[in-house]
PDB file of C-alpha atoms and ligand atoms in Angstrom:
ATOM      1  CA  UNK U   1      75.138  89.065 107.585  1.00 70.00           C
ATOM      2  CA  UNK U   2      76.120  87.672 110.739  1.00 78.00           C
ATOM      3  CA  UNK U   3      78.813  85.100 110.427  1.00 86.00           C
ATOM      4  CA  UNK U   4      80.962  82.988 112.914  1.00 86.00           C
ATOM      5  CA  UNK U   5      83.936  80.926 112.047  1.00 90.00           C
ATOM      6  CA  UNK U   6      82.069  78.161 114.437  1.00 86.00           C
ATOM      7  CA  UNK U   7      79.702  77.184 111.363  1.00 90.00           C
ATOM      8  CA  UNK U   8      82.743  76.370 108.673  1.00 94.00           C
ATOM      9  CA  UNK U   9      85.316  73.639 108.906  1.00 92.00           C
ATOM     10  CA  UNK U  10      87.703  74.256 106.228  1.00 95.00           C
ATOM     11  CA  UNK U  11      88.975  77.864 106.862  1.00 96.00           C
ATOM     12  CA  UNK U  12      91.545  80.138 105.456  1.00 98.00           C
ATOM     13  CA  UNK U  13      93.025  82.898 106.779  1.00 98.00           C
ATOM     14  CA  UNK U  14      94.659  85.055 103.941  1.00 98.00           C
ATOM     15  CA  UNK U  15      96.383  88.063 105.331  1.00 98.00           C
ATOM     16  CA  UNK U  16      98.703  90.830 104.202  1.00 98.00           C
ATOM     17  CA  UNK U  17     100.839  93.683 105.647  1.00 98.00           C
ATOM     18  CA  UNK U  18      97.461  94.986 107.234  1.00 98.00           C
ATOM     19  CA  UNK U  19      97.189  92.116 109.613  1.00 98.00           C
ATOM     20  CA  UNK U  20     100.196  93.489 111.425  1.00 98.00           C
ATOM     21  CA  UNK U  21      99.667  97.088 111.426  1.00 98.00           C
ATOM     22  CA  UNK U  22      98.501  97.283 114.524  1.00 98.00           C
ATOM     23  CA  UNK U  23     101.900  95.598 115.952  1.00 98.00           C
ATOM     24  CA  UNK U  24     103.386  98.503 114.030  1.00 97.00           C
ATOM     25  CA  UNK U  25     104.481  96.715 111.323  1.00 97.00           C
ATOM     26  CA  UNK U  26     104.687  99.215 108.376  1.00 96.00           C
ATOM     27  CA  UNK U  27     102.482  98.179 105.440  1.00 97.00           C
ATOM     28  CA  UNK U  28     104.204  98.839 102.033  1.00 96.00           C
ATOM     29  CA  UNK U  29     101.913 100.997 100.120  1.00 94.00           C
ATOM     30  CA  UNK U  30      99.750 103.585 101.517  1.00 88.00           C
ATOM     31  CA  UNK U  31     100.310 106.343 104.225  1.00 86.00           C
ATOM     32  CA  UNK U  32     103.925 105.822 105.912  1.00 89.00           C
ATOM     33  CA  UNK U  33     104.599 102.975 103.011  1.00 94.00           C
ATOM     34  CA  UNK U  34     107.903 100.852 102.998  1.00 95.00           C
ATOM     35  CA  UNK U  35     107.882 101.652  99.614  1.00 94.00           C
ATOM     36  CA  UNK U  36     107.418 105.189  99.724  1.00 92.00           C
ATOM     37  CA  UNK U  37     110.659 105.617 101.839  1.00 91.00           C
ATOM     38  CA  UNK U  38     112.728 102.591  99.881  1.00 94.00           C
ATOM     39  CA  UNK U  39     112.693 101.923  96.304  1.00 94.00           C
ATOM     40  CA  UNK U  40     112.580  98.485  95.711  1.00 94.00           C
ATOM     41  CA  UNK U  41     114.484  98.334  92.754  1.00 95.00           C
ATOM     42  CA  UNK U  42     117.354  99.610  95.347  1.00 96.00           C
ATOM     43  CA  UNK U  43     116.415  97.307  97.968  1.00 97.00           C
ATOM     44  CA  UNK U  44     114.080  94.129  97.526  1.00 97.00           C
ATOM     45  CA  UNK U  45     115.301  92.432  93.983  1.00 97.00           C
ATOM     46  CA  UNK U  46     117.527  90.336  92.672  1.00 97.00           C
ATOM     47  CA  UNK U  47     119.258  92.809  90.265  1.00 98.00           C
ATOM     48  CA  UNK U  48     119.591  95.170  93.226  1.00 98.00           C
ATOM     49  CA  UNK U  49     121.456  92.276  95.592  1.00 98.00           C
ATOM     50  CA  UNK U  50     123.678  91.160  92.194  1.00 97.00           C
ATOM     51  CA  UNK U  51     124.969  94.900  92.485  1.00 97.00           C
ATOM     52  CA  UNK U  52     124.840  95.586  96.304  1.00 97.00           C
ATOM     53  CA  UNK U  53     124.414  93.016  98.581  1.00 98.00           C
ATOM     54  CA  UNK U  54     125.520  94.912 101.773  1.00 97.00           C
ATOM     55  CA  UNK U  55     123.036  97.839 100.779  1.00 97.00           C
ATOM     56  CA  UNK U  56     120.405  95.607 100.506  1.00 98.00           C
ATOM     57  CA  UNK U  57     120.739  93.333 103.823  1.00 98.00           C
ATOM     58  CA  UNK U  58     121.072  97.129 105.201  1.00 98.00           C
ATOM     59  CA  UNK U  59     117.844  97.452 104.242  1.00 98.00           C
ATOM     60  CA  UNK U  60     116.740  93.830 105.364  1.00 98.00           C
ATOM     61  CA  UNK U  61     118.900  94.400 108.810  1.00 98.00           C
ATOM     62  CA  UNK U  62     116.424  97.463 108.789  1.00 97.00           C
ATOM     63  CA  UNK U  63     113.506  95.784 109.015  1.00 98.00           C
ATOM     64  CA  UNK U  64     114.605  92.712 111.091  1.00 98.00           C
ATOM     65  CA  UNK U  65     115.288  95.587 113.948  1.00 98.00           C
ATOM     66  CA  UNK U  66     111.828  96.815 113.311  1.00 97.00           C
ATOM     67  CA  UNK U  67     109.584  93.925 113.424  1.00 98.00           C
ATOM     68  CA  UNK U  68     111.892  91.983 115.922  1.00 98.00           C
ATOM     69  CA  UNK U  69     110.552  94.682 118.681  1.00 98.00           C
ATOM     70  CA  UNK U  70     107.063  93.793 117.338  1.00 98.00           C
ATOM     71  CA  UNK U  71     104.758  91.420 118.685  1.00 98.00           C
ATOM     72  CA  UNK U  72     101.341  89.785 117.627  1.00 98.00           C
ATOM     73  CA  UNK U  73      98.198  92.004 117.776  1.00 98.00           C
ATOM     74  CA  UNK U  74      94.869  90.733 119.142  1.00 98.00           C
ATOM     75  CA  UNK U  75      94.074  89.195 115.650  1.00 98.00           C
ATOM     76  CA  UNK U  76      97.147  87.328 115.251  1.00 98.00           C
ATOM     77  CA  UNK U  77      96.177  85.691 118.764  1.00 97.00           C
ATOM     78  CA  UNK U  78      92.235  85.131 117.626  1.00 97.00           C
ATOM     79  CA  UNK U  79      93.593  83.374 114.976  1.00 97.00           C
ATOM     80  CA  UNK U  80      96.294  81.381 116.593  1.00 96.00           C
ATOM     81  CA  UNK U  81      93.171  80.387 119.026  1.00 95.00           C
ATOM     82  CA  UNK U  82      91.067  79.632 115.942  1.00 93.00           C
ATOM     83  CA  UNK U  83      93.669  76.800 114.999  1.00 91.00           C
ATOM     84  CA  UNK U  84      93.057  74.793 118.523  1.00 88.00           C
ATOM     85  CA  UNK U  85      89.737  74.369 117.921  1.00 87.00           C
ATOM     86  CA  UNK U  86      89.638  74.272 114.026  1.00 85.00           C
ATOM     87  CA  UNK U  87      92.248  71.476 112.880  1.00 81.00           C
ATOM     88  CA  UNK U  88      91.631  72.215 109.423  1.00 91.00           C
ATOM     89  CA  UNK U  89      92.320  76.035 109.240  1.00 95.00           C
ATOM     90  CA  UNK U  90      95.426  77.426 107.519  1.00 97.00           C
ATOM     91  CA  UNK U  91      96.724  80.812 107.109  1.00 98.00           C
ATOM     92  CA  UNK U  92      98.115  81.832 103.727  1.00 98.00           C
ATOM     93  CA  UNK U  93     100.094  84.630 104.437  1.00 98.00           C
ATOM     94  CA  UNK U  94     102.079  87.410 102.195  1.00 98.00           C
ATOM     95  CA  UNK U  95     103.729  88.384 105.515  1.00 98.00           C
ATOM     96  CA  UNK U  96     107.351  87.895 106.264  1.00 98.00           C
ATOM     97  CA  UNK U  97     107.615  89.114 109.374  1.00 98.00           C
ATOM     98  CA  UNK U  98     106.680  85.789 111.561  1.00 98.00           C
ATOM     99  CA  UNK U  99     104.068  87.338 113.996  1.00 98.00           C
ATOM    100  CA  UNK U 100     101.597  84.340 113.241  1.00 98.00           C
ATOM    101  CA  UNK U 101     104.030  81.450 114.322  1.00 98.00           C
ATOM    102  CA  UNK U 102     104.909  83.914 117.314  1.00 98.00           C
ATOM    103  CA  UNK U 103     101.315  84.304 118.413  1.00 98.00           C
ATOM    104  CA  UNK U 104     101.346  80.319 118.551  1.00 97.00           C
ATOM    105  CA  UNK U 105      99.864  79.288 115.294  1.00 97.00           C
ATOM    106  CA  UNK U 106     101.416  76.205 113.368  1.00 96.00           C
ATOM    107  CA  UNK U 107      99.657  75.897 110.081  1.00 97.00           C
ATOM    108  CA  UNK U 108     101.121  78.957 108.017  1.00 98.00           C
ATOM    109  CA  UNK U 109     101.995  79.543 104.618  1.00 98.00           C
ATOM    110  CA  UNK U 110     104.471  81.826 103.449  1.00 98.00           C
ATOM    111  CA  UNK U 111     104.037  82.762 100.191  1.00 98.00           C
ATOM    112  CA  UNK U 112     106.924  85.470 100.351  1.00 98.00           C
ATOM    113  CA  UNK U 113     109.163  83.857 102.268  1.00 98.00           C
ATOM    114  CA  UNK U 114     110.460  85.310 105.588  1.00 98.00           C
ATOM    115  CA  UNK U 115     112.452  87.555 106.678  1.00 98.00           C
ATOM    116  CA  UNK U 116     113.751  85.270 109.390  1.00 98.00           C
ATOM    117  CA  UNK U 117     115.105  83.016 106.977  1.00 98.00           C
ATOM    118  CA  UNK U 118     118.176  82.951 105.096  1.00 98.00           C
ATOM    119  CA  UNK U 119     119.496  80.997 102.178  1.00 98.00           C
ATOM    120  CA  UNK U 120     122.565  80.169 100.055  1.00 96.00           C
ATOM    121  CA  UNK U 121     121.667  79.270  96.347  1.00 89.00           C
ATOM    122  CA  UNK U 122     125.535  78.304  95.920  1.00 91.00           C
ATOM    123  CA  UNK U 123     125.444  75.387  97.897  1.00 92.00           C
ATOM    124  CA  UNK U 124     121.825  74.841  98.212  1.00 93.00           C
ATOM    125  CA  UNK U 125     121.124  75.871 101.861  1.00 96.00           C
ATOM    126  CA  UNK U 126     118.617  77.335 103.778  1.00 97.00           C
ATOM    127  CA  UNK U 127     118.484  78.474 107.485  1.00 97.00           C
ATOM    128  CA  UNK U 128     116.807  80.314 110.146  1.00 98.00           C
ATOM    129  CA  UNK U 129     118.194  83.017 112.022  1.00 98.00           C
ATOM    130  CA  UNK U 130     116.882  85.441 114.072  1.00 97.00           C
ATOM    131  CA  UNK U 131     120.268  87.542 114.167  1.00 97.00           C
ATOM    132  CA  UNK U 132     119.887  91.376 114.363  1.00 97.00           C
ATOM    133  CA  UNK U 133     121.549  92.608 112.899  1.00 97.00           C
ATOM    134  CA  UNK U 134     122.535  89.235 110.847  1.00 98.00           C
ATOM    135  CA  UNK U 135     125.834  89.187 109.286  1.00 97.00           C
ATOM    136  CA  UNK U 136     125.037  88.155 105.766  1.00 97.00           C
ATOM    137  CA  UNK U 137     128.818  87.692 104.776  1.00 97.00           C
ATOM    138  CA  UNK U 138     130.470  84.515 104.760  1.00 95.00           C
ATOM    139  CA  UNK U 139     134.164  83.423 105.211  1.00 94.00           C
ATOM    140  CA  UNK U 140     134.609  83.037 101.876  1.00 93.00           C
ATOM    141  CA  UNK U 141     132.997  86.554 100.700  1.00 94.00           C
ATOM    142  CA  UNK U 142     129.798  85.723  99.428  1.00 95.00           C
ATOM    143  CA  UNK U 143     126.648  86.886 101.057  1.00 97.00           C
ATOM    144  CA  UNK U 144     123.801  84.981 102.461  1.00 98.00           C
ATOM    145  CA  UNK U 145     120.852  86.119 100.527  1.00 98.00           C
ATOM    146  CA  UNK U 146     117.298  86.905 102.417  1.00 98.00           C
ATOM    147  CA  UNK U 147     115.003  83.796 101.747  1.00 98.00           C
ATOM    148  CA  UNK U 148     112.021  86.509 100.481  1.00 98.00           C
ATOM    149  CA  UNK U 149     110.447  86.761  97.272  1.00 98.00           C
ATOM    150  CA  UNK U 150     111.253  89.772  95.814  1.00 98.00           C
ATOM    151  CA  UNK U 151     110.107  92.247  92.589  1.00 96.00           C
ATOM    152  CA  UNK U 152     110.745  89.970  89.458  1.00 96.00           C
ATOM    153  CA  UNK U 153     110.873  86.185  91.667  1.00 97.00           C
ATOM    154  CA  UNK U 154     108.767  83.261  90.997  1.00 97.00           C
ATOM    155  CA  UNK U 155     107.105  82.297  94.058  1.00 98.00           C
ATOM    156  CA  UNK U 156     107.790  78.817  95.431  1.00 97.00           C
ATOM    157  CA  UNK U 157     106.187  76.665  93.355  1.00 98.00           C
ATOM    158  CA  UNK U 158     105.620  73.652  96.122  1.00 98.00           C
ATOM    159  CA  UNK U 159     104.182  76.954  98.719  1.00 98.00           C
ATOM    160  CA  UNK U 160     102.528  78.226  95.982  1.00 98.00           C
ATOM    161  CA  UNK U 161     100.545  74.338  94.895  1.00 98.00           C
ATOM    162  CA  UNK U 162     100.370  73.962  99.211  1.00 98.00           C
ATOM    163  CA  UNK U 163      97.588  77.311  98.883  1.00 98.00           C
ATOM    164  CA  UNK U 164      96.590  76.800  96.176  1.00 98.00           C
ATOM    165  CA  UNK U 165      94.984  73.484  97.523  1.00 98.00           C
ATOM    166  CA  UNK U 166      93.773  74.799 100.808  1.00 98.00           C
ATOM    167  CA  UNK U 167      92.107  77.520  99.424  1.00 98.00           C
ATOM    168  CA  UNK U 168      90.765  75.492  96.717  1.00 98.00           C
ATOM    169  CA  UNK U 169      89.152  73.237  99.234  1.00 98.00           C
ATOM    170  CA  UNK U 170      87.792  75.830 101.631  1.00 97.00           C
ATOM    171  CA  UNK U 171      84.382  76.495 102.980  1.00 97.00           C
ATOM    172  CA  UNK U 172      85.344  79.462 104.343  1.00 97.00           C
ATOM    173  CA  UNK U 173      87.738  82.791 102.725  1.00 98.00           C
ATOM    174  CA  UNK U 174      89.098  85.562 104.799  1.00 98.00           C
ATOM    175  CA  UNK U 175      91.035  87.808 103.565  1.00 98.00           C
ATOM    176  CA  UNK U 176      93.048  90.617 105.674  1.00 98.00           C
ATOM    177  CA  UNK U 177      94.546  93.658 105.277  1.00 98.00           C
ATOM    178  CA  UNK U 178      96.061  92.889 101.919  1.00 98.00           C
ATOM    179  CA  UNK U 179      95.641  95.838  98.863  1.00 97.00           C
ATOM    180  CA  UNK U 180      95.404  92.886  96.317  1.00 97.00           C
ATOM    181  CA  UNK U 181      97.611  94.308  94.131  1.00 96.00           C
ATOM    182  CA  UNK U 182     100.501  91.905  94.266  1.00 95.00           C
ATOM    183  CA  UNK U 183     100.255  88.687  91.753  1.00 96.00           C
ATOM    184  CA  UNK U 184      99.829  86.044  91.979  1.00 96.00           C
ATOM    185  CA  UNK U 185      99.085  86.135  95.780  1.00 97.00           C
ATOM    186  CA  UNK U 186      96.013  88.616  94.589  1.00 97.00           C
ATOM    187  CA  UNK U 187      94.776  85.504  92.108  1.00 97.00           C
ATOM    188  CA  UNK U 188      94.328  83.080  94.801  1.00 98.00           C
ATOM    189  CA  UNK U 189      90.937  84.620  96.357  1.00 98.00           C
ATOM    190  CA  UNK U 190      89.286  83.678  92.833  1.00 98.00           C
ATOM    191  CA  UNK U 191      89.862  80.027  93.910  1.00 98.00           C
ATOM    192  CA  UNK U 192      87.481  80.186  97.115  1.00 98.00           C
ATOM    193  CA  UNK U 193      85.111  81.984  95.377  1.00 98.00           C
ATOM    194  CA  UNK U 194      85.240  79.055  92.654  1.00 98.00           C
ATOM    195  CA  UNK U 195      84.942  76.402  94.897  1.00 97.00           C
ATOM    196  CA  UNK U 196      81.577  77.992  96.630  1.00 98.00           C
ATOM    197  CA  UNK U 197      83.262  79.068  99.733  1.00 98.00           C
ATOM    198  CA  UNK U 198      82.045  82.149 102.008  1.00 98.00           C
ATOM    199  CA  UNK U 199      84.244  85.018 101.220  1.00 98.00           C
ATOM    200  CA  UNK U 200      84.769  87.706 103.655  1.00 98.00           C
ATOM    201  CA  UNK U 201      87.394  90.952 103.667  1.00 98.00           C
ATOM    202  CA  UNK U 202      88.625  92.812 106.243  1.00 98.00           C
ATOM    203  CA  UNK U 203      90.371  96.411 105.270  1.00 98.00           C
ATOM    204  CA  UNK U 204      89.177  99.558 106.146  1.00 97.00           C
ATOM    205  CA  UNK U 205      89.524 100.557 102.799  1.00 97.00           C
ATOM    206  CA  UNK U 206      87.896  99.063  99.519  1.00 98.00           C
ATOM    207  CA  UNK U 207      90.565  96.908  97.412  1.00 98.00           C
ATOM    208  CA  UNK U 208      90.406  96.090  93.634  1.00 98.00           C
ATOM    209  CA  UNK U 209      88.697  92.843  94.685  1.00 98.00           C
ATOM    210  CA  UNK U 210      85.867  93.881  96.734  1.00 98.00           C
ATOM    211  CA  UNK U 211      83.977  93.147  94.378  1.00 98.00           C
ATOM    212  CA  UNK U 212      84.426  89.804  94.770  1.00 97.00           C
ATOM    213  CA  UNK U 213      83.182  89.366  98.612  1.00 98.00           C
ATOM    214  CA  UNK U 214      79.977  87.846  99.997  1.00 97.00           C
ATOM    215  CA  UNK U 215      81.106  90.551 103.362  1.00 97.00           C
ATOM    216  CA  UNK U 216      83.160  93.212 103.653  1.00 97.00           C
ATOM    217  CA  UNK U 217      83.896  94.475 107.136  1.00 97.00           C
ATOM    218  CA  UNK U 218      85.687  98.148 106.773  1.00 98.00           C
ATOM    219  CA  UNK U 219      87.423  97.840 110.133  1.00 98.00           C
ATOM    220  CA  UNK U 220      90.735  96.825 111.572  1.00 98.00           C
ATOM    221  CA  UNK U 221      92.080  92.935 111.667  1.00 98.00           C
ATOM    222  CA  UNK U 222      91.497  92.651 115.530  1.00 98.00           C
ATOM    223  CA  UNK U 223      88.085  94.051 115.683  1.00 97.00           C
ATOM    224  CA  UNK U 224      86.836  92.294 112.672  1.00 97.00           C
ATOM    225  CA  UNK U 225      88.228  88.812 113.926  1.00 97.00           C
ATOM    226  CA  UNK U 226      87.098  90.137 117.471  1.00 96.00           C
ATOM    227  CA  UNK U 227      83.086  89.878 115.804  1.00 94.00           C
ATOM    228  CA  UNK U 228      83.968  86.254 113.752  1.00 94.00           C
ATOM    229  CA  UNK U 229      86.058  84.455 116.320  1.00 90.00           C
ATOM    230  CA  UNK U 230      84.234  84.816 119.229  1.00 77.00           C
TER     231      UNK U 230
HETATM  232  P1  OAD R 301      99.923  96.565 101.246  1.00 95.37           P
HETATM  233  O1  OAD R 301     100.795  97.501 101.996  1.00 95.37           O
HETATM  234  O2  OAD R 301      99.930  96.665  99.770  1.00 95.37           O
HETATM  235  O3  OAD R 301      98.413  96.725 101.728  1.00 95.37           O
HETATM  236  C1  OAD R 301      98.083  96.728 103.078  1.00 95.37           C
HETATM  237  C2  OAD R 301      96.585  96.755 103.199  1.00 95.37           C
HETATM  238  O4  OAD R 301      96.247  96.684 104.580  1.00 95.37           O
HETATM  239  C3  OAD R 301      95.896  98.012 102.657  1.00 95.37           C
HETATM  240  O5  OAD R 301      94.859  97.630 101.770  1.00 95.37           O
HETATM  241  C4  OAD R 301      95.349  98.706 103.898  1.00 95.37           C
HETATM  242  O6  OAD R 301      94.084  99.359 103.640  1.00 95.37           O
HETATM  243  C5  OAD R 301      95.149  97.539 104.846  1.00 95.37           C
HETATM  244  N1  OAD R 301      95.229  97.870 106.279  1.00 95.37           N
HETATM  245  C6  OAD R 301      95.941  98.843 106.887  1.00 95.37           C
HETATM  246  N2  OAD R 301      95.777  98.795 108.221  1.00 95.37           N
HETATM  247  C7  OAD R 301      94.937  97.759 108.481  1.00 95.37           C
HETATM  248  C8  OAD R 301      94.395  97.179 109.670  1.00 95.37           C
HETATM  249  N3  OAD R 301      94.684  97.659 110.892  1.00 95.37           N
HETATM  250  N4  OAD R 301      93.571  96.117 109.548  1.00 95.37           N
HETATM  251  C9  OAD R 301      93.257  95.614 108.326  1.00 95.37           C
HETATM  252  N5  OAD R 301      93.751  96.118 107.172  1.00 95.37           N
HETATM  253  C10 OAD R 301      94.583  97.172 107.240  1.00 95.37           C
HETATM  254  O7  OAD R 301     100.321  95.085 101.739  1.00 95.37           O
HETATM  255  P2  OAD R 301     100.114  93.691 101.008  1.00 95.37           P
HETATM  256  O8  OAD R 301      98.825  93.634 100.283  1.00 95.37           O
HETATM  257  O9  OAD R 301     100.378  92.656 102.031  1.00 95.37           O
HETATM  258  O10 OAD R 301     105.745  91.581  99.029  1.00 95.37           O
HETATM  259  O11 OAD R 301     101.289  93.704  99.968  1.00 95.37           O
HETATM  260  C11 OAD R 301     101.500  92.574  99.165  1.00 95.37           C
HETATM  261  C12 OAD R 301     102.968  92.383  98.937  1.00 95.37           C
HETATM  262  O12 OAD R 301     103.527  93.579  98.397  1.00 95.37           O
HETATM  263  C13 OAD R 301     103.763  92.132 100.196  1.00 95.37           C
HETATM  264  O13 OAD R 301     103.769  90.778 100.587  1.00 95.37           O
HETATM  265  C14 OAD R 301     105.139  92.590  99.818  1.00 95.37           C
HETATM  266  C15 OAD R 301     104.822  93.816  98.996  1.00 95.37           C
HETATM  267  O14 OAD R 301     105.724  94.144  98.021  1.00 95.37           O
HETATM  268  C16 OAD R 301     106.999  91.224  99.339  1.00 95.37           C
HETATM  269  O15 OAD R 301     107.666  91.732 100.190  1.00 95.37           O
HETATM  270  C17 OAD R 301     107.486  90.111  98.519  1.00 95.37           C
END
């Protein structure tokens, strides 16, 4: 099947951790997982931040390092090109790490938050800071928590109704390097298959949704978006 973002107006990018492997962003499960090396229930939930916050933003200081020397891949760029010509595309992404809005894109979705953002449930504040490493402790003791949905959160429900519209209205579905094992973000493909759209996924590996695609293209983000972009 040879397909071309050119022939589809409403289009969704949905991407996961894969999408920024080759900017050498870890991915989380898999060979040289983040959570093979860091148990989450140490590092990336609520309980675990009630009991430790400074081991946790270690953690989160961690990664900020990490992905701060990162920069958008090829695909991130395709896609951030994609948005000039195609007003009404949107990415839906479960990435925190930023690299869309970096490459230049505007319309993103976070459904996990990011790990550029920072908020205070206290006193009902949120803010962005690029700090690394950030020092998450305030004047007054308490710690600035990481504005990312962890193990055991509800997503945002006003992100969360944002994709679930855009995807519900789309003509055309890809997904990217996610393993579809996370809910509810692995739900909301169901929804562009349901409204009729084209549904395409990009992973070199088969996912528990596969099954699901019109087109699956069993290469990296960048070449795959190298063949539909251009
Ligand atoms: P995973 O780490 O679970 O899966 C990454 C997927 O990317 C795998 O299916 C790989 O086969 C694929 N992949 C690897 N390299 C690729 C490449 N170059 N091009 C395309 N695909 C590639 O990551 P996610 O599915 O994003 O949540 O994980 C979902 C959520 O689980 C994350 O958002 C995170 C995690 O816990 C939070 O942090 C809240």
């Amino acid at each position: 099947m040879d397909v071309n973002v050119a022939n589809y107006e409403r289009i969704v990018f949905f991407t996961g951790a894969g999408m920024s492997a080759e900017s050498g962003v870890p991915t989380y499960r898999g060979a040289g997982g983040i959570w093979k090396e860091y148990d989450y229930l140490t590092y990336a939930c609520q309980d675990a931040f009630d009991r430790d916050p400074s081991a946790v933003w270690d953690f989160h200081n961690y990664r900020r390092e990490l992905v701060g020397q990162c920069q958008p891949n090829l695909g991130h760029k395709l896609i951030a090109a994609c948005e000039k010509n195609y007003p009404a595309m949107t990415i839906v992404t479960q990435n925190i790490d930023g690299l869309h809005q970096l490459a230049g894109s505007n319309s993103v979705i976070e459904l996990h938050g990011s790990l550029w953002r920072v908020r205070d449930e206290r006193i009902g504040v949120r803010k962005t800071t690029r700090d690394s490493p950030f020092d998450a402790q305030q004047s007054n003791g308490s710690f600035w928590r990481p504005d990312i949905v962890w193990f055991g959160d509800m997503l945002d429900e006003a992100v969360l109704s944002d994709a679930v519209r855009v995807i519900s209205n789309c003509d055309l579905f890809v997904s990217i390097g996610t393993s579809a094992v996370v809910y509810p973000a692995a739900q909301l493909p169901l929804l562009a298959k349901d409204a009729g759209a084209l549904c395409i996924e990009i992973n070199p590996e088969e996912t528990p949704l596969s099954s699901l695609y019109d087109l699956t293209l069993r290469t990296a983000a960048s070449t795959a978006l190298e063949q539909l972009c251009s």
